[in-house]
Amino acid sequence: MKRLYALLLYLFPRVYREEFGEELQSVFDLSLDDAMASGGLEVARVALRELSSLPYAVLQAHLRERRKAKMTGKSASRFDFEPGSRNESLAALAPFLLGGALPVLFAYIGSAMEIPLWIQIVFTLFMWFLVVSLLFIGFRTGAPRWFMPYLGVPLPIISVIAFNTLVNPEWRGFPFLEDSSWFIRQFVHQGILWIWIFVLILLIFLLTRLIPRMRVFHQRLRADWTLLCFILYGALPLIIVFSFEEFKREEPFLLLSFLVLALGGWLYLRSTTPWKKFWSLLFGMTIAMSIAVMGQTLLYESSFPFTSFPLWTTTLSTVIMWMWMVLFMFISAALNLLSRNKNHLQKPDSVQSVTG
Amino acid sequence: MTTDPLSYLPLTEPTFYILLSLAPGKKHGYAIMKDVKDLSRGRVNLSTSTLYTAVGRLLDQELIERLDDDGQERGPGLPRKSYALTDLGRRVLEAEHVRLQGMVREARLRLREDGA
């Protein structure tokens, strides 16, 4: 029971634990020792009293740390991780690993070993529950750097919905491009399909400026333009999933792509200058989408044995998708280069201190 | 932090007993817990986390202070920190005492009138 209490103490804020943790444990141990001398019923009473009072005490402790943080101007949140730390990396890469790679790996193992479907569903839902929890925590803790990919995760779905809602069905075949080549038509199609991702990122940028409570978030985005690219990077797992639409046995390629995306994200977090960060993301995205193209090439015949469409139409669509993403990333960089003075960009240390 | 003792009144029952427990001298957490139970004749039975929620608040309000125990005074398994009333804490406790005395006096008078 003493060990359980030691674990429960982790519910308190870190600063509070440092201040009172040892005493809390020590007093609990003494209470329990006394109770044990009086018999099992007294132990049960002490355990019940301690457990029932814990939620309120934890809440009060968090409120106390928050009050103190406001007074000192420092963040007391345990989720405001040090830039470049292992915790920051784990939190930032959760959408790629917990939301992407692990469920895919589990589903793949499940297809080979006959794991009951309900276990697969529960596992996937649990992984996504963790990701969504981190999303809320990131939002509540003032949108730190690790939070950015989480903003990108739902953007492809919103983008597809926006495309279907806002673009007139008669125009989706692009009649004005009837005489153009397949490449041009596909380029325009992919652009109009995914441009909403970029529009939404710009909206986030503008809205955070207008909403007073989000002003700190806006300042972070202005101080480090690569954060916009990192939001975009968070959209890639779903984009890659969409690129495998109706393919069969694509799990190994998805898994590999997600792991490469995680690697690119990790390199981004470890990089010290804006351009190194930019190239890390571009590297991760390019390799991950190359793996997707490779997977499509290898799986095409087995997935679509009776199709009349040639393979290159699918793979080239993915390449065009990649081109648009690269373009969005360069536009993010260009927008910032235009709107900010160059001196600030050339000082990675100052950028690091603001983003941290 | 205001230094007017009246601004802290009325005290809650656990807070009153914690401050009262420290009136004779410094105590560590577990001794406070037991003393509060004895003083209240078992009515206020603080849990560890409730005690330290109150201790944290009283520290913030500067009604009590934390002291480092030296090794000789400490028994085995006892926490290394102890707590003592500050001047402000003592004045608040005295002010609460006066307030409660006033209430008791008024209640006694009124009840005597009713009985007479």
Short mmCIF file of C-alpha atoms in Angstrom, two decimals:
data_model
loop_
_atom_site.label_atom_id
_atom_site.label_comp_id
_atom_site.label_asym_id
_atom_site.label_seq_id
_atom_site.Cartn_x
_atom_site.Cartn_y
_atom_site.Cartn_z
CA MET A 1 0.00 0.00 0.00
CA LYS A 2 2.96 2.29 0.71
CA ARG A 3 4.19 1.68 -2.84
CA LEU A 4 0.77 2.46 -4.25
CA TYR A 5 0.75 5.73 -2.33
CA ALA A 6 4.23 6.53 -3.68
CA LEU A 7 2.84 6.04 -7.19
CA LEU A 8 -0.23 8.13 -6.48
CA LEU A 9 2.02 10.99 -5.40
CA TYR A 10 2.92 11.39 -9.09
CA LEU A 11 -0.55 12.89 -9.54
CA PHE A 12 0.70 15.98 -7.71
CA PRO A 13 2.57 18.66 -9.67
CA ARG A 14 6.33 18.12 -9.84
CA VAL A 15 7.15 21.28 -7.88
CA TYR A 16 4.68 20.30 -5.16
CA ARG A 17 6.16 16.79 -4.98
CA GLU A 18 9.61 18.25 -4.57
CA GLU A 19 8.33 20.40 -1.72
CA PHE A 20 6.10 17.93 0.14
CA GLY A 21 6.51 14.51 -1.51
CA GLU A 22 8.93 13.07 1.00
CA GLU A 23 6.86 14.31 3.95
CA LEU A 24 3.60 13.05 2.46
CA GLN A 25 5.10 9.60 2.03
CA SER A 26 6.67 9.61 5.47
CA VAL A 27 3.48 10.72 7.27
CA PHE A 28 1.41 8.21 5.30
CA ASP A 29 3.85 5.42 6.26
CA LEU A 30 3.62 6.38 9.94
CA SER A 31 -0.20 6.54 9.80
CA LEU A 32 -0.30 3.12 8.21
CA ASP A 33 2.13 1.63 10.73
CA ASP A 34 -0.02 2.96 13.58
CA ALA A 35 -3.18 1.64 11.94
CA MET A 36 -1.63 -1.81 11.46
CA ALA A 37 -0.99 -2.00 15.17
CA SER A 38 -4.73 -1.46 15.72
CA GLY A 39 -5.88 -4.12 13.27
CA GLY A 40 -7.19 -4.62 9.74
CA LEU A 41 -10.30 -2.48 10.16
CA GLU A 42 -8.24 0.56 11.11
CA VAL A 43 -5.95 -0.03 8.10
CA ALA A 44 -9.03 -0.06 5.84
CA ARG A 45 -10.28 3.18 7.44
CA VAL A 46 -6.93 4.91 6.95
CA ALA A 47 -6.70 3.68 3.34
CA LEU A 48 -10.23 4.85 2.59
CA ARG A 49 -9.61 8.25 4.22
CA GLU A 50 -6.40 8.77 2.29
CA LEU A 51 -7.81 7.66 -1.06
CA SER A 52 -11.03 9.65 -0.75
CA SER A 53 -9.22 12.87 0.12
CA LEU A 54 -6.59 12.52 -2.59
CA PRO A 55 -8.50 13.91 -5.64
CA TYR A 56 -9.35 17.17 -3.87
CA ALA A 57 -5.80 17.51 -2.54
CA VAL A 58 -4.34 16.90 -6.01
CA LEU A 59 -6.66 19.51 -7.49
CA GLN A 60 -5.73 22.02 -4.78
CA ALA A 61 -2.03 21.31 -5.32
CA HIS A 62 -2.35 21.97 -9.06
CA LEU A 63 -4.27 25.19 -8.42
CA ARG A 64 -1.62 26.27 -5.90
CA GLU A 65 1.20 25.67 -8.38
CA ARG A 66 -0.74 27.54 -11.02
CA ARG A 67 -1.25 30.50 -8.74
CA LYS A 68 2.44 30.50 -7.90
CA ALA A 69 3.40 30.22 -11.56
CA LYS A 70 1.23 33.21 -12.38
CA MET A 71 2.88 35.23 -9.63
CA THR A 72 6.41 34.32 -10.70
CA GLY A 73 5.65 34.32 -14.43
CA LYS A 74 7.06 30.80 -14.81
CA SER A 75 5.26 27.75 -16.08
CA ALA A 76 4.86 25.07 -13.46
CA SER A 77 3.36 22.54 -15.80
CA ARG A 78 5.07 19.20 -15.90
CA PHE A 79 4.20 19.09 -19.59
CA ASP A 80 6.17 22.20 -20.50
CA PHE A 81 9.21 20.14 -21.42
CA GLU A 82 12.75 21.38 -21.95
CA PRO A 83 13.43 21.91 -25.68
CA GLY A 84 15.37 18.94 -27.05
CA SER A 85 14.63 16.77 -24.00
CA ARG A 86 13.55 13.14 -24.24
CA ASN A 87 10.11 13.96 -22.81
CA GLU A 88 9.57 16.65 -25.43
CA SER A 89 10.53 14.19 -28.18
CA LEU A 90 8.19 11.50 -26.84
CA ALA A 91 5.29 13.95 -26.59
CA ALA A 92 5.92 15.46 -30.04
CA LEU A 93 6.32 12.12 -31.78
CA ALA A 94 3.27 10.46 -30.19
CA PRO A 95 1.03 11.19 -33.24
CA PHE A 96 3.52 9.34 -35.46
CA LEU A 97 4.30 6.50 -33.05
CA LEU A 98 1.26 5.98 -30.77
CA GLY A 99 -1.33 7.22 -33.26
CA GLY A 100 0.39 5.86 -36.38
CA ALA A 101 3.09 3.22 -36.15
CA LEU A 102 1.90 1.19 -33.13
CA PRO A 103 -1.74 0.65 -34.23
CA VAL A 104 -0.52 -0.26 -37.74
CA LEU A 105 2.01 -2.71 -36.29
CA PHE A 106 -0.66 -4.18 -34.03
CA ALA A 107 -3.14 -4.54 -36.90
CA TYR A 108 -0.44 -6.17 -39.01
CA ILE A 109 0.44 -8.67 -36.27
CA GLY A 110 -3.30 -9.18 -35.76
CA SER A 111 -3.78 -10.14 -39.39
CA ALA A 112 -1.07 -12.79 -39.08
CA MET A 113 -1.79 -14.11 -35.58
CA GLU A 114 -5.55 -13.76 -35.39
CA ILE A 115 -5.78 -11.34 -32.48
CA PRO A 116 -9.53 -10.80 -31.84
CA LEU A 117 -10.86 -7.73 -33.61
CA TRP A 118 -12.16 -6.17 -30.39
CA ILE A 119 -8.67 -6.23 -28.87
CA GLN A 120 -7.31 -4.49 -31.96
CA ILE A 121 -10.06 -1.87 -31.76
CA VAL A 122 -9.54 -1.31 -28.01
CA PHE A 123 -5.78 -1.04 -28.51
CA THR A 124 -6.12 1.47 -31.34
CA LEU A 125 -8.71 3.49 -29.41
CA PHE A 126 -6.45 3.51 -26.35
CA MET A 127 -3.51 4.76 -28.40
CA TRP A 128 -5.67 7.50 -29.87
CA PHE A 129 -7.02 8.32 -26.45
CA LEU A 130 -3.44 8.96 -25.34
CA VAL A 131 -2.82 11.16 -28.36
CA VAL A 132 -6.03 13.14 -27.84
CA SER A 133 -5.21 13.52 -24.12
CA LEU A 134 -1.81 14.94 -25.03
CA LEU A 135 -3.54 17.25 -27.51
CA PHE A 136 -5.72 18.71 -24.74
CA ILE A 137 -2.79 18.92 -22.34
CA GLY A 138 -0.72 20.72 -24.98
CA PHE A 139 -3.54 23.16 -25.58
CA ARG A 140 -3.99 23.80 -21.85
CA THR A 141 -0.26 24.34 -21.29
CA GLY A 142 -0.07 27.17 -23.84
CA ALA A 143 0.78 25.20 -27.01
CA PRO A 144 4.46 24.33 -26.45
CA ARG A 145 6.63 23.22 -29.37
CA TRP A 146 5.81 19.52 -28.98
CA PHE A 147 2.11 20.34 -29.43
CA MET A 148 2.45 21.54 -33.06
CA PRO A 149 2.11 18.19 -34.89
CA TYR A 150 -1.12 17.54 -32.98
CA LEU A 151 -2.66 20.57 -34.66
CA GLY A 152 -1.73 19.11 -38.02
CA VAL A 153 -3.23 15.65 -37.43
CA PRO A 154 -6.90 16.47 -38.23
CA LEU A 155 -6.11 18.92 -41.05
CA PRO A 156 -6.23 16.40 -43.97
CA ILE A 157 -9.75 15.32 -42.96
CA ILE A 158 -10.88 18.94 -42.66
CA SER A 159 -9.21 19.67 -45.98
CA VAL A 160 -11.08 16.87 -47.76
CA ILE A 161 -14.36 18.00 -46.17
CA ALA A 162 -13.65 21.61 -47.20
CA PHE A 163 -12.88 20.46 -50.75
CA ASN A 164 -16.13 18.50 -50.99
CA THR A 165 -18.16 21.31 -49.42
CA LEU A 166 -16.66 24.40 -51.00
CA VAL A 167 -15.66 23.24 -54.46
CA ASN A 168 -18.61 23.02 -56.84
CA PRO A 169 -19.05 19.38 -58.00
CA GLU A 170 -19.21 20.56 -61.63
CA TRP A 171 -15.76 22.06 -61.23
CA ARG A 172 -14.17 18.99 -59.65
CA GLY A 173 -13.47 17.54 -63.08
CA PHE A 174 -11.74 20.83 -63.96
CA PRO A 175 -13.48 21.38 -67.34
CA PHE A 176 -11.30 24.42 -67.96
CA LEU A 177 -8.30 22.05 -68.04
CA GLU A 178 -9.80 19.54 -70.47
CA ASP A 179 -7.15 20.22 -73.07
CA SER A 180 -4.30 20.14 -70.54
CA SER A 181 -2.08 17.17 -69.81
CA TRP A 182 -2.88 14.62 -67.10
CA PHE A 183 -0.02 16.01 -64.99
CA ILE A 184 -1.41 19.56 -65.03
CA ARG A 185 -4.92 18.36 -64.19
CA GLN A 186 -3.65 16.16 -61.39
CA PHE A 187 -1.43 18.98 -60.10
CA VAL A 188 -4.40 21.35 -59.92
CA HIS A 189 -6.62 18.67 -58.39
CA GLN A 190 -4.14 17.81 -55.63
CA GLY A 191 -3.51 21.49 -55.02
CA ILE A 192 -7.19 22.34 -54.59
CA LEU A 193 -7.64 19.24 -52.45
CA TRP A 194 -4.80 20.00 -50.02
CA ILE A 195 -4.57 23.79 -50.12
CA TRP A 196 -7.10 23.89 -47.28
CA ILE A 197 -4.45 22.44 -44.98
CA PHE A 198 -2.31 25.45 -45.64
CA VAL A 199 -5.28 27.83 -45.40
CA LEU A 200 -6.14 26.33 -42.00
CA ILE A 201 -2.55 26.75 -40.79
CA LEU A 202 -2.67 30.40 -41.82
CA LEU A 203 -6.02 30.74 -40.05
CA ILE A 204 -4.47 29.30 -36.88
CA PHE A 205 -1.66 31.84 -37.26
CA LEU A 206 -4.10 34.76 -37.64
CA LEU A 207 -6.66 33.63 -35.05
CA THR A 208 -4.00 33.21 -32.38
CA ARG A 209 -3.14 36.85 -32.92
CA LEU A 210 -6.74 37.98 -32.51
CA ILE A 211 -7.57 35.91 -29.41
CA PRO A 212 -5.86 37.49 -26.38
CA ARG A 213 -5.47 34.17 -24.55
CA MET A 214 -3.66 32.70 -27.55
CA ARG A 215 -1.28 35.62 -28.00
CA VAL A 216 1.67 33.71 -26.51
CA PHE A 217 1.08 30.94 -29.04
CA HIS A 218 1.08 33.51 -31.84
CA GLN A 219 4.34 35.00 -30.58
CA ARG A 220 5.89 31.55 -30.60
CA LEU A 221 4.83 31.03 -34.20
CA ARG A 222 6.27 34.40 -35.17
CA ALA A 223 9.51 33.77 -33.33
CA ASP A 224 10.08 30.40 -35.01
CA TRP A 225 8.56 30.08 -38.47
CA THR A 226 9.51 26.40 -38.63
CA LEU A 227 6.66 25.73 -36.17
CA LEU A 228 4.24 26.32 -39.06
CA CYS A 229 6.12 23.62 -40.98
CA PHE A 230 5.93 21.36 -37.93
CA ILE A 231 2.12 21.77 -37.86
CA LEU A 232 2.06 20.82 -41.54
CA TYR A 233 4.31 17.85 -40.75
CA GLY A 234 1.66 16.57 -38.31
CA ALA A 235 -0.76 16.25 -41.25
CA LEU A 236 1.50 13.79 -43.10
CA PRO A 237 0.48 10.51 -41.39
CA LEU A 238 -3.12 10.85 -42.60
CA ILE A 239 -2.03 12.09 -46.02
CA ILE A 240 0.10 8.97 -46.41
CA VAL A 241 -2.80 6.80 -45.20
CA PHE A 242 -5.04 8.45 -47.83
CA SER A 243 -2.43 7.78 -50.53
CA PHE A 244 -2.85 4.04 -49.85
CA GLU A 245 -6.63 4.19 -50.27
CA GLU A 246 -8.00 0.80 -51.42
CA PHE A 247 -4.52 -0.79 -51.41
CA LYS A 248 -4.15 -4.17 -49.70
CA ARG A 249 -1.42 -5.30 -47.29
CA GLU A 250 0.05 -1.78 -47.11
CA GLU A 251 0.80 -2.00 -43.35
CA PRO A 252 4.59 -2.57 -43.57
CA PHE A 253 4.98 0.50 -45.79
CA LEU A 254 2.75 2.61 -43.56
CA LEU A 255 4.71 1.49 -40.53
CA LEU A 256 8.03 2.33 -42.17
CA SER A 257 6.72 5.72 -43.33
CA PHE A 258 5.51 6.62 -39.83
CA LEU A 259 8.82 5.60 -38.31
CA VAL A 260 10.70 7.76 -40.82
CA LEU A 261 8.33 10.65 -40.06
CA ALA A 262 9.09 10.18 -36.37
CA LEU A 263 12.81 10.23 -37.18
CA GLY A 264 12.40 13.48 -39.14
CA GLY A 265 10.45 14.96 -36.23
CA TRP A 266 13.13 13.88 -33.79
CA LEU A 267 15.85 15.48 -35.93
CA TYR A 268 13.75 18.64 -36.04
CA LEU A 269 13.53 18.78 -32.26
CA ARG A 270 17.28 18.23 -31.94
CA SER A 271 18.20 20.88 -34.52
CA THR A 272 19.38 24.26 -33.32
CA THR A 273 18.91 26.53 -36.34
CA PRO A 274 15.71 27.26 -38.29
CA TRP A 275 17.06 25.93 -41.58
CA LYS A 276 18.38 22.73 -40.02
CA LYS A 277 14.91 22.22 -38.57
CA PHE A 278 13.38 22.88 -41.98
CA TRP A 279 15.65 20.37 -43.74
CA SER A 280 14.97 17.76 -41.04
CA LEU A 281 11.25 17.95 -41.75
CA LEU A 282 11.78 17.96 -45.50
CA PHE A 283 14.03 14.92 -45.15
CA GLY A 284 11.45 13.03 -43.06
CA MET A 285 8.61 13.92 -45.42
CA THR A 286 10.53 13.06 -48.60
CA ILE A 287 11.75 9.67 -47.38
CA ALA A 288 8.35 8.78 -45.89
CA MET A 289 6.51 9.63 -49.12
CA SER A 290 9.17 7.81 -51.17
CA ILE A 291 8.43 4.71 -49.10
CA ALA A 292 4.73 5.24 -49.85
CA VAL A 293 5.48 5.41 -53.60
CA MET A 294 7.64 2.29 -53.33
CA GLY A 295 4.83 0.50 -51.49
CA GLN A 296 2.28 1.51 -54.10
CA THR A 297 4.57 0.22 -56.84
CA LEU A 298 5.07 -3.14 -55.16
CA LEU A 299 1.44 -3.63 -54.10
CA TYR A 300 -0.30 -2.28 -57.17
CA GLU A 301 -0.81 -5.52 -59.09
CA SER A 302 -1.95 -7.53 -56.10
CA SER A 303 -4.28 -4.75 -54.91
CA PHE A 304 -5.87 -3.89 -58.26
CA PRO A 305 -5.63 -6.98 -60.53
CA PHE A 306 -8.44 -5.84 -62.85
CA THR A 307 -7.83 -2.10 -63.06
CA SER A 308 -7.33 -0.35 -66.36
CA PHE A 309 -5.47 2.58 -64.80
CA PRO A 310 -1.70 2.33 -65.15
CA LEU A 311 0.48 2.29 -62.03
CA TRP A 312 2.16 5.59 -62.79
CA THR A 313 -1.10 7.53 -62.32
CA THR A 314 -1.18 6.48 -58.67
CA THR A 315 2.50 6.94 -57.89
CA LEU A 316 2.67 10.26 -59.70
CA SER A 317 -0.35 11.48 -57.71
CA THR A 318 1.63 10.81 -54.52
CA VAL A 319 4.64 12.61 -55.96
CA ILE A 320 2.43 15.60 -56.80
CA MET A 321 1.04 15.47 -53.28
CA TRP A 322 4.63 15.65 -52.01
CA MET A 323 5.34 18.61 -54.34
CA TRP A 324 2.44 20.53 -52.84
CA MET A 325 3.58 19.81 -49.30
CA VAL A 326 7.10 21.00 -50.15
CA LEU A 327 5.59 24.11 -51.69
CA PHE A 328 3.54 24.80 -48.53
CA MET A 329 6.65 24.41 -46.41
CA PHE A 330 8.62 26.83 -48.58
CA ILE A 331 5.71 29.29 -48.55
CA SER A 332 5.74 29.15 -44.71
CA ALA A 333 9.42 30.01 -44.80
CA ALA A 334 8.93 32.73 -47.42
CA LEU A 335 6.02 34.36 -45.57
CA ASN A 336 8.14 34.69 -42.51
CA LEU A 337 11.15 35.94 -44.38
CA LEU A 338 8.94 38.64 -45.85
CA SER A 339 7.24 39.63 -42.62
CA ARG A 340 10.16 39.60 -40.23
CA ASN A 341 13.49 41.34 -40.20
CA LYS A 342 16.36 39.14 -41.24
CA ASN A 343 18.46 39.80 -38.19
CA HIS A 344 16.07 37.86 -36.02
CA LEU A 345 16.25 34.82 -38.25
CA GLN A 346 20.01 34.81 -38.11
CA LYS A 347 19.95 34.46 -34.33
CA PRO A 348 18.95 30.89 -33.60
CA ASP A 349 19.73 31.32 -29.90
CA SER A 350 17.09 34.01 -29.48
CA VAL A 351 14.60 31.90 -31.40
CA GLN A 352 15.39 28.94 -29.20
CA SER A 353 14.85 30.95 -26.05
CA VAL A 354 11.44 32.19 -27.16
CA THR A 355 10.25 28.82 -28.39
CA GLY A 356 11.52 27.12 -25.26
CA MET B 1 0.23 39.23 1.96
CA THR B 2 -1.93 41.22 4.37
CA THR B 3 -0.75 41.46 7.98
CA ASP B 4 -4.15 42.26 9.45
CA PRO B 5 -5.10 39.15 11.48
CA LEU B 6 -8.81 39.90 11.18
CA SER B 7 -8.66 39.48 7.40
CA TYR B 8 -7.93 35.74 7.89
CA LEU B 9 -11.02 35.13 10.00
CA PRO B 10 -13.05 33.06 10.45
CA LEU B 11 -10.72 30.06 10.34
CA THR B 12 -11.98 26.68 9.26
CA GLU B 13 -11.99 24.04 11.96
CA PRO B 14 -8.96 22.09 10.59
CA THR B 15 -6.98 25.33 10.12
CA PHE B 16 -7.80 26.44 13.65
CA TYR B 17 -6.69 23.14 15.12
CA ILE B 18 -3.48 23.06 13.05
CA LEU B 19 -2.53 26.52 14.27
CA LEU B 20 -3.55 25.60 17.81
CA SER B 21 -1.44 22.48 17.61
CA LEU B 22 1.60 24.62 16.80
CA ALA B 23 0.92 27.17 19.56
CA PRO B 24 3.12 25.44 22.19
CA GLY B 25 6.02 24.97 19.75
CA LYS B 26 7.22 23.45 16.49
CA LYS B 27 5.92 20.07 15.30
CA HIS B 28 6.40 17.80 12.33
CA GLY B 29 3.53 16.75 10.08
CA TYR B 30 2.61 13.50 11.78
CA ALA B 31 2.61 15.09 15.26
CA ILE B 32 0.28 17.84 13.97
CA MET B 33 -2.04 15.21 12.53
CA LYS B 34 -2.27 13.32 15.80
CA ASP B 35 -2.54 16.46 17.88
CA VAL B 36 -5.41 17.80 15.74
CA LYS B 37 -7.27 14.55 16.26
CA ASP B 38 -6.73 14.74 20.03
CA LEU B 39 -7.58 18.44 20.29
CA SER B 40 -10.82 17.95 18.36
CA ARG B 41 -11.61 14.77 20.31
CA GLY B 42 -11.55 12.73 17.13
CA ARG B 43 -13.88 15.03 15.15
CA VAL B 44 -11.18 16.33 12.82
CA ASN B 45 -9.29 13.35 11.50
CA LEU B 46 -7.02 14.75 8.78
CA SER B 47 -5.68 12.62 5.98
CA THR B 48 -2.06 13.11 4.94
CA SER B 49 -2.94 14.94 1.75
CA THR B 50 -5.53 17.18 3.45
CA LEU B 51 -2.98 18.09 6.11
CA TYR B 52 -0.40 19.10 3.54
CA THR B 53 -2.98 21.00 1.46
CA ALA B 54 -3.64 23.08 4.58
CA VAL B 55 0.08 23.30 5.45
CA GLY B 56 0.85 24.53 1.91
CA ARG B 57 -1.83 27.21 2.16
CA LEU B 58 -0.69 28.32 5.62
CA LEU B 59 2.90 28.54 4.37
CA ASP B 60 1.75 30.68 1.44
CA GLN B 61 -0.20 32.91 3.83
CA GLU B 62 2.90 33.09 6.06
CA LEU B 63 0.91 31.97 9.09
CA ILE B 64 3.39 29.14 9.66
CA GLU B 65 7.00 28.55 8.68
CA ARG B 66 8.96 25.46 7.84
CA LEU B 67 12.04 24.60 9.84
CA ASP B 68 14.79 22.11 9.10
CA ASP B 69 15.06 19.62 11.94
CA ASP B 70 18.52 18.72 13.04
CA GLY B 71 19.24 15.00 13.02
CA GLN B 72 19.32 14.54 16.77
CA GLU B 73 15.73 15.60 17.37
CA ARG B 74 14.32 13.45 14.65
CA GLY B 75 12.89 10.05 15.42
CA PRO B 76 13.18 7.13 13.00
CA GLY B 77 10.86 7.51 10.03
CA LEU B 78 9.79 11.02 10.97
CA PRO B 79 9.84 13.76 8.35
CA ARG B 80 12.88 16.01 8.34
CA LYS B 81 10.81 19.20 8.36
CA SER B 82 8.84 20.69 11.17
CA TYR B 83 6.49 23.63 11.29
CA ALA B 84 6.10 26.56 13.66
CA LEU B 85 3.73 29.48 14.03
CA THR B 86 4.93 32.82 12.70
CA ASP B 87 4.15 36.04 14.56
CA LEU B 88 1.32 36.64 12.12
CA GLY B 89 0.05 33.10 12.66
CA ARG B 90 0.02 33.58 16.42
CA ARG B 91 -1.85 36.87 16.09
CA VAL B 92 -4.40 35.24 13.77
CA LEU B 93 -4.89 32.41 16.25
CA GLU B 94 -5.34 34.88 19.10
CA ALA B 95 -7.81 36.92 17.02
CA GLU B 96 -9.78 33.76 16.27
CA HIS B 97 -9.71 32.90 19.96
CA VAL B 98 -11.18 36.31 20.81
CA ARG B 99 -13.79 35.93 18.09
CA LEU B 100 -14.83 32.49 19.32
CA GLN B 101 -14.88 33.73 22.92
CA GLY B 102 -17.20 36.53 21.86
CA MET B 103 -19.48 34.05 20.14
CA VAL B 104 -19.53 31.75 23.13
CA ARG B 105 -20.22 34.69 25.47
CA GLU B 106 -23.12 35.86 23.32
CA ALA B 107 -24.49 32.34 23.06
CA ARG B 108 -24.21 31.85 26.82
CA LEU B 109 -26.04 35.13 27.53
CA ARG B 110 -28.81 34.39 25.06
CA LEU B 111 -29.25 30.84 26.28
CA ARG B 112 -29.33 32.06 29.88
CA GLU B 113 -32.04 34.58 28.92
CA ASP B 114 -34.04 31.82 27.27
CA GLY B 115 -33.66 29.61 30.31
CA ALA B 116 -34.67 32.38 32.71
#
